[in-house]
């Protein structure tokens, strides 16, 4: 047996349940219930070689508490670190909200499929996000902005309950100052000093009337927002394969072994989390 075949076998036998160690380098408070974490792998080689695709996710462990899946919100075009945003809802997310810069966490990544950005080339892109749902879209958005010439016009429709619930405010200027890129913000009800749109995201999409011609829509947000956004895009003439979303089913293993995340015959952790509306329509309506 040659040295290289021994190395190959060693890599294949790696236990996929064992996380890699990473250090939280920066914690950004986005809103009262959401924080973004920037982490770097402790292993220098892994830090350099690690890569992923926009739309993929990871399992993050807080030692002594547990593990939970989060999408990678950073873009693979920006190397050396990964970022994920966490809304506090239960045990792991609360523990993450307590950690400080310098804390070591565990990461199993990259997991799942990704947005088919090669197919999106040359098309106008509508990013339609609600609340923390902007997190997976941000990875693809910044990826497209970093490869700006490959895509047509970029429109970002982003809404939240209040202006204080909008994440990634520190990137808004950069987004809207990119060539041929427009940012449309909306909040649910009137607020003093707010001069942007007021109303729910699906209705705002109807008001903006995106043309389906040579366009792709990518949406993520609360289930009710996704439901009506998909319906409205259909009404506007978008075909089912022009609309993409990403699902956040409950998960355990993240690698297609435990059966926790299935919808019909699909495992969201390996067949997803990214699906076109056409693909979703073939699944039982359990998402
Ligand atoms: C592919 C994927 C990507 C995700 N990306 C993000 C992300 O970028 N940011 C983010 O904040 N969250 C994301 N989530 C959701 C996140 O994984 C859950 O919020 C997290 O697992 C909750 O863990 P916990 O221990 O804090 O909650 P627990 O203590 O386990 O549960 C608290 C409560 O939340 C409910 N709950 C737990 N998980 C989910 C879920 N997935 N869907 C609906 N209800 C749930 C439980 O039933 C319970 O009522 C993602 C989920 C998936 C599957
Ligand atoms: S989370 Fe285990 S099969 Fe998907």
Short mmCIF file of C-alpha atoms and ligand atoms in Angstrom, two decimals:
data_model
loop_
_atom_site.label_atom_id
_atom_site.label_comp_id
_atom_site.label_asym_id
_atom_site.label_seq_id
_atom_site.Cartn_x
_atom_site.Cartn_y
_atom_site.Cartn_z
CA UNK A 1 0.00 0.00 0.00
CA UNK A 2 1.41 3.43 -0.92
CA UNK A 3 1.55 6.36 1.48
CA UNK A 4 -1.08 8.25 -0.51
CA UNK A 5 -3.62 5.39 -0.37
CA UNK A 6 -3.12 5.19 3.41
CA UNK A 7 -3.82 8.94 3.66
CA UNK A 8 -6.95 8.59 1.51
CA UNK A 9 -8.32 5.82 3.73
CA UNK A 10 -7.59 7.83 6.86
CA UNK A 11 -9.64 10.76 5.55
CA UNK A 12 -12.57 8.52 4.57
CA UNK A 13 -12.67 6.93 8.03
CA UNK A 14 -13.10 10.26 9.84
CA UNK A 15 -16.05 10.17 12.21
CA UNK A 16 -18.66 12.64 10.84
CA UNK A 17 -20.15 13.12 14.31
CA UNK A 18 -16.94 14.56 15.80
CA UNK A 19 -16.92 18.35 15.53
CA UNK A 20 -13.90 20.44 14.63
CA UNK A 21 -12.86 22.97 17.24
CA UNK A 22 -13.30 26.65 16.45
CA UNK A 23 -12.80 29.85 18.42
CA UNK A 24 -15.47 32.52 18.47
CA UNK A 25 -13.58 35.60 17.35
CA UNK A 26 -16.42 38.13 17.29
CA UNK A 27 -19.97 38.36 18.61
CA UNK A 28 -22.26 40.95 17.01
CA UNK A 29 -25.55 41.83 18.67
CA UNK A 30 -27.99 42.16 15.77
CA UNK A 31 -31.26 42.60 17.68
CA UNK A 32 -32.65 41.95 21.16
CA UNK A 33 -32.91 38.19 20.37
CA UNK A 34 -30.36 37.59 17.59
CA UNK A 35 -26.56 37.53 17.57
CA UNK A 36 -24.07 36.83 14.80
CA UNK A 37 -20.93 34.84 15.59
CA UNK A 38 -17.69 34.90 13.63
CA UNK A 39 -15.62 31.76 14.29
CA UNK A 40 -12.22 30.55 13.11
CA UNK A 41 -11.06 26.95 13.12
CA UNK A 42 -8.31 26.28 15.65
CA UNK A 43 -6.43 24.10 13.16
CA UNK A 44 -4.47 26.40 10.84
CA UNK A 45 -4.62 23.99 7.87
CA UNK A 46 -8.37 23.58 8.20
CA UNK A 47 -8.77 27.36 8.52
CA UNK A 48 -7.05 27.75 5.15
CA UNK A 49 -8.63 24.80 3.33
CA UNK A 50 -12.20 24.92 4.64
CA UNK A 51 -14.73 25.84 2.00
CA UNK A 52 -18.48 25.66 1.56
CA UNK A 53 -21.26 26.81 -0.73
CA UNK A 54 -23.94 29.49 -0.17
CA UNK A 55 -26.99 27.85 1.42
CA UNK A 56 -25.13 25.10 3.27
CA UNK A 57 -25.45 24.72 7.02
CA UNK A 58 -23.46 23.48 9.99
CA UNK A 59 -24.07 21.78 13.34
CA UNK A 60 -22.69 23.96 16.14
CA UNK A 61 -21.94 22.48 19.58
CA UNK A 62 -21.77 24.33 22.83
CA UNK A 63 -19.85 21.92 25.04
CA UNK A 64 -21.87 20.62 27.96
CA UNK A 65 -25.14 21.86 26.45
CA UNK A 66 -25.77 20.39 23.00
CA UNK A 67 -25.66 20.84 19.26
CA UNK A 68 -27.96 22.70 16.84
CA UNK A 69 -28.03 23.45 13.10
CA UNK A 70 -27.47 26.96 11.74
CA UNK A 71 -26.94 28.12 8.20
CA UNK A 72 -23.60 29.59 7.24
CA UNK A 73 -24.46 33.25 6.78
CA UNK A 74 -21.00 34.30 5.62
CA UNK A 75 -20.03 34.04 1.96
CA UNK A 76 -17.40 31.49 0.90
CA UNK A 77 -15.79 34.31 -1.11
CA UNK A 78 -14.66 35.84 2.21
CA UNK A 79 -12.09 33.39 3.52
CA UNK A 80 -10.52 32.47 6.85
CA UNK A 81 -13.65 32.56 9.01
CA UNK A 82 -17.28 31.48 9.10
CA UNK A 83 -20.29 33.36 10.42
CA UNK A 84 -23.67 32.23 11.65
CA UNK A 85 -26.59 34.14 13.17
CA UNK A 86 -28.59 32.76 16.06
CA UNK A 87 -32.06 33.65 17.29
CA UNK A 88 -32.46 32.77 20.95
CA UNK A 89 -35.28 30.26 21.43
CA UNK A 90 -34.13 27.32 23.59
CA UNK A 91 -31.21 25.63 25.32
CA UNK A 92 -28.41 25.67 22.69
CA UNK A 93 -29.34 29.06 21.27
CA UNK A 94 -29.51 30.57 24.79
CA UNK A 95 -26.12 29.06 25.65
CA UNK A 96 -24.67 30.56 22.46
CA UNK A 97 -26.04 33.96 23.43
CA UNK A 98 -24.13 33.68 26.72
CA UNK A 99 -20.71 32.90 25.25
CA UNK A 100 -17.96 35.47 24.98
CA UNK A 101 -15.31 36.12 22.37
CA UNK A 102 -12.53 33.53 22.76
CA UNK A 103 -14.90 30.65 23.62
CA UNK A 104 -14.21 27.32 21.89
CA UNK A 105 -17.17 25.72 20.13
CA UNK A 106 -17.56 22.61 17.95
CA UNK A 107 -18.49 22.74 14.27
CA UNK A 108 -19.55 20.01 11.85
CA UNK A 109 -19.65 21.55 8.40
CA UNK A 110 -20.36 22.01 5.60
CA UNK A 111 -23.67 20.10 5.51
CA UNK A 112 -26.56 19.90 3.05
CA UNK A 113 -27.02 21.20 -0.48
CA UNK A 114 -26.76 24.78 -1.69
CA UNK A 115 -28.30 27.39 -3.96
CA UNK A 116 -27.61 26.50 -7.62
CA UNK A 117 -25.86 29.82 -8.26
CA UNK A 118 -24.41 28.59 -11.57
CA UNK A 119 -27.98 28.37 -12.93
CA UNK A 120 -28.69 31.90 -11.65
CA UNK A 121 -25.91 33.46 -13.75
CA UNK A 122 -27.06 36.25 -16.08
CA UNK A 123 -30.43 36.54 -14.34
CA UNK A 124 -31.97 39.28 -12.21
CA UNK A 125 -32.13 38.14 -8.60
CA UNK A 126 -34.83 38.98 -6.07
CA UNK A 127 -33.76 38.24 -2.49
CA UNK A 128 -36.86 38.25 -0.29
CA UNK A 129 -36.19 37.83 3.43
CA UNK A 130 -38.01 38.20 6.72
CA UNK A 131 -36.33 38.57 10.14
CA UNK A 132 -33.64 35.96 10.83
CA UNK A 133 -34.57 34.44 7.43
CA UNK A 134 -32.14 36.94 5.93
CA UNK A 135 -29.26 34.86 7.38
CA UNK A 136 -29.11 32.14 4.67
CA UNK A 137 -29.89 34.70 1.96
CA UNK A 138 -26.97 36.89 3.09
CA UNK A 139 -24.49 34.14 2.20
CA UNK A 140 -25.75 33.95 -1.39
CA UNK A 141 -26.27 37.71 -1.62
CA UNK A 142 -22.69 38.55 -0.62
CA UNK A 143 -21.45 35.74 -2.87
CA UNK A 144 -23.29 37.30 -5.84
CA UNK A 145 -22.10 40.82 -4.94
CA UNK A 146 -18.52 39.48 -4.82
CA UNK A 147 -19.09 38.00 -8.31
CA UNK A 148 -21.16 40.98 -9.45
CA UNK A 149 -20.56 40.70 -13.21
CA UNK A 150 -22.04 37.17 -13.29
CA UNK A 151 -25.55 38.32 -12.34
CA UNK A 152 -28.16 40.76 -13.61
CA UNK A 153 -29.87 43.31 -11.37
CA UNK A 154 -30.06 42.47 -7.69
CA UNK A 155 -33.09 43.46 -5.63
CA UNK A 156 -33.23 42.88 -1.88
CA UNK A 157 -36.61 42.99 -0.15
CA UNK A 158 -36.10 42.68 3.59
CA UNK A 159 -38.68 43.04 6.33
CA UNK A 160 -39.06 42.59 10.05
CA UNK A 161 -41.65 43.32 12.72
CA UNK A 162 -39.94 46.58 13.75
CA UNK A 163 -36.84 48.47 12.61
CA UNK A 164 -35.08 47.13 15.71
CA UNK A 165 -35.67 43.57 14.46
CA UNK A 166 -33.75 44.06 11.19
CA UNK A 167 -30.42 42.17 11.14
CA UNK A 168 -27.22 43.08 9.23
CA UNK A 169 -27.94 46.85 9.29
CA UNK A 170 -24.18 47.46 9.12
CA UNK A 171 -24.18 45.97 5.59
CA UNK A 172 -27.15 47.90 4.18
CA UNK A 173 -24.97 50.75 2.81
CA UNK A 174 -22.62 48.30 1.14
CA UNK A 175 -25.54 46.36 -0.39
CA UNK A 176 -27.33 49.37 -1.82
CA UNK A 177 -24.16 51.04 -3.08
CA UNK A 178 -23.26 47.97 -5.17
CA UNK A 179 -23.83 48.42 -8.91
CA UNK A 180 -27.38 47.71 -10.12
CA UNK A 181 -28.50 46.72 -6.65
CA UNK A 182 -31.55 48.03 -4.79
CA UNK A 183 -32.56 47.49 -1.18
CA UNK A 184 -36.24 47.69 -0.18
CA UNK A 185 -36.92 47.67 3.56
CA UNK A 186 -40.25 47.20 5.27
CA UNK A 187 -41.58 46.88 8.82
CA UNK A 188 -44.98 45.66 9.99
CA UNK A 189 -46.37 48.92 11.38
CA UNK A 190 -45.70 52.68 11.48
CA UNK A 191 -42.76 53.88 13.58
CA UNK A 192 -41.56 57.38 14.32
CA UNK A 193 -38.61 58.28 12.07
CA UNK A 194 -39.17 55.34 9.68
CA UNK A 195 -39.25 56.60 6.08
CA UNK A 196 -39.25 53.25 4.26
CA UNK A 197 -42.18 50.94 3.50
CA UNK A 198 -44.70 49.83 6.10
CA UNK A 199 -46.43 46.48 5.56
CA UNK A 200 -45.81 42.75 5.37
CA UNK A 201 -43.14 41.35 3.05
CA UNK A 202 -45.50 39.37 0.73
CA UNK A 203 -47.67 42.45 0.12
CA UNK A 204 -44.58 44.62 -0.48
CA UNK A 205 -43.44 42.10 -3.09
CA UNK A 206 -46.83 42.49 -4.81
CA UNK A 207 -46.48 46.30 -4.70
CA UNK A 208 -42.96 46.15 -6.19
CA UNK A 209 -44.24 43.82 -8.96
CA UNK A 210 -41.00 42.00 -9.84
CA UNK A 211 -40.94 40.90 -13.46
CA UNK A 212 -40.49 37.14 -13.82
CA UNK A 213 -38.66 37.68 -17.12
CA UNK A 214 -35.16 36.22 -16.80
CA UNK A 215 -35.45 36.43 -13.01
CA UNK A 216 -34.98 34.21 -9.98
CA UNK A 217 -36.54 34.78 -6.56
CA UNK A 218 -34.90 33.45 -3.41
CA UNK A 219 -36.91 33.68 -0.22
CA UNK A 220 -36.55 32.76 3.44
CA UNK A 221 -38.37 33.86 6.57
CA UNK A 222 -41.14 32.80 8.93
CA UNK A 223 -43.33 30.01 7.44
CA UNK A 224 -46.32 32.34 7.03
CA UNK A 225 -44.19 34.85 5.11
CA UNK A 226 -42.79 32.14 2.85
CA UNK A 227 -46.28 30.73 2.21
CA UNK A 228 -47.72 34.04 1.00
CA UNK A 229 -44.55 35.12 -0.81
CA UNK A 230 -44.59 31.89 -2.84
CA UNK A 231 -48.28 32.39 -3.62
CA UNK A 232 -47.73 36.01 -4.67
CA UNK A 233 -44.71 35.21 -6.83
CA UNK A 234 -46.84 32.59 -8.59
CA UNK A 235 -49.51 35.24 -9.19
CA UNK A 236 -46.85 37.58 -10.60
CA UNK A 237 -45.98 34.93 -13.18
CA UNK A 238 -42.89 33.29 -11.66
CA UNK A 239 -42.62 29.63 -12.68
CA UNK A 240 -42.07 27.11 -9.88
CA UNK A 241 -38.45 26.53 -10.90
CA UNK A 242 -37.70 30.27 -10.74
CA UNK A 243 -38.37 30.38 -6.99
CA UNK A 244 -36.03 28.98 -4.33
CA UNK A 245 -36.20 28.72 -0.58
CA UNK A 246 -34.43 27.02 2.30
CA UNK A 247 -36.13 24.97 5.04
CA UNK A 248 -35.39 24.80 8.75
CA UNK A 249 -36.90 21.48 9.81
CA UNK A 250 -35.87 20.08 13.20
CA UNK A 251 -32.67 18.05 12.80
CA UNK A 252 -30.35 15.80 14.78
CA UNK A 253 -27.52 14.16 12.84
CA UNK A 254 -27.46 16.52 9.85
CA UNK A 255 -26.03 13.75 7.65
CA UNK A 256 -29.02 11.64 6.60
CA UNK A 257 -28.72 8.93 9.27
CA UNK A 258 -31.27 9.53 12.04
CA UNK A 259 -34.47 10.22 10.06
CA UNK A 260 -35.36 13.26 12.21
CA UNK A 261 -35.79 15.70 9.33
CA UNK A 262 -37.67 13.78 6.67
CA UNK A 263 -40.48 15.17 4.55
CA UNK A 264 -41.96 12.24 2.67
CA UNK A 265 -39.02 10.41 1.12
CA UNK A 266 -36.61 13.37 1.36
CA UNK A 267 -34.17 14.13 4.17
CA UNK A 268 -33.97 17.90 4.48
CA UNK A 269 -30.40 17.64 5.86
CA UNK A 270 -28.99 16.00 2.72
CA UNK A 271 -31.58 16.57 -0.05
CA UNK A 272 -31.99 20.15 1.23
CA UNK A 273 -32.18 22.51 2.99
CA UNK A 274 -32.40 24.38 -0.34
CA UNK A 275 -35.40 23.54 -2.55
CA UNK A 276 -37.09 25.10 -5.55
CA UNK A 277 -40.83 25.70 -5.32
CA UNK A 278 -41.18 23.02 -8.02
CA UNK A 279 -39.39 20.51 -5.77
CA UNK A 280 -41.44 21.54 -2.72
CA UNK A 281 -44.68 20.95 -4.59
CA UNK A 282 -43.69 17.30 -5.05
CA UNK A 283 -43.36 16.83 -1.26
CA UNK A 284 -46.12 16.28 1.32
CA UNK A 285 -47.07 19.71 2.80
CA UNK A 286 -45.32 19.05 6.14
CA UNK A 287 -42.88 21.96 6.07
C1 LIG B 1 -30.79 23.80 8.15
C2 LIG B 1 -31.16 24.69 9.30
C3 LIG B 1 -30.65 25.97 9.35
C4 LIG B 1 -30.98 26.80 10.42
N1 LIG B 1 -30.44 28.04 10.44
C5 LIG B 1 -30.69 28.84 11.48
C6 LIG B 1 -30.07 30.12 11.56
O1 LIG B 1 -29.30 30.53 10.68
N2 LIG B 1 -30.33 30.88 12.65
C7 LIG B 1 -31.18 30.46 13.66
O2 LIG B 1 -31.36 31.19 14.63
N3 LIG B 1 -31.79 29.26 13.60
C8 LIG B 1 -31.56 28.44 12.55
N4 LIG B 1 -32.14 27.21 12.51
C9 LIG B 1 -33.04 26.82 13.60
C10 LIG B 1 -32.18 26.35 14.79
O3 LIG B 1 -31.51 25.16 14.45
C11 LIG B 1 -33.05 26.12 16.02
O4 LIG B 1 -33.54 27.36 16.46
C12 LIG B 1 -32.22 25.48 17.13
O5 LIG B 1 -31.94 24.14 16.81
C13 LIG B 1 -32.95 25.54 18.45
O6 LIG B 1 -32.12 24.93 19.40
P1 LIG B 1 -32.33 25.17 20.95
O7 LIG B 1 -31.56 24.10 21.67
O8 LIG B 1 -32.01 26.57 21.32
O9 LIG B 1 -33.89 24.97 21.12
P2 LIG B 1 -34.63 23.76 21.89
O10 LIG B 1 -34.38 23.93 23.35
O11 LIG B 1 -34.26 22.47 21.26
O12 LIG B 1 -36.12 24.08 21.52
C14 LIG B 1 -36.78 25.28 21.93
C15 LIG B 1 -38.10 25.37 21.19
O13 LIG B 1 -37.87 25.61 19.80
C16 LIG B 1 -38.46 24.60 18.99
N5 LIG B 1 -37.54 24.33 17.86
C17 LIG B 1 -36.29 23.84 17.94
N6 LIG B 1 -35.75 23.73 16.70
C18 LIG B 1 -36.68 24.16 15.83
C19 LIG B 1 -36.73 24.27 14.41
N7 LIG B 1 -35.72 23.92 13.60
N8 LIG B 1 -37.87 24.75 13.86
C20 LIG B 1 -38.92 25.10 14.63
N9 LIG B 1 -38.93 25.02 15.98
C21 LIG B 1 -37.83 24.55 16.57
C22 LIG B 1 -38.61 23.41 19.93
O14 LIG B 1 -39.68 22.57 19.53
C23 LIG B 1 -38.92 24.08 21.24
O15 LIG B 1 -40.27 24.45 21.34
C24 LIG B 1 -31.85 26.35 11.45
C25 LIG B 1 -32.36 25.06 11.39
C26 LIG B 1 -32.02 24.25 10.34
C27 LIG B 1 -32.53 22.86 10.30
S1 LIG B 2 -31.16 15.20 10.68
FE1 LIG B 2 -30.75 13.07 10.76
S2 LIG B 2 -31.53 12.38 8.87
FE2 LIG B 2 -31.66 14.54 8.71
#
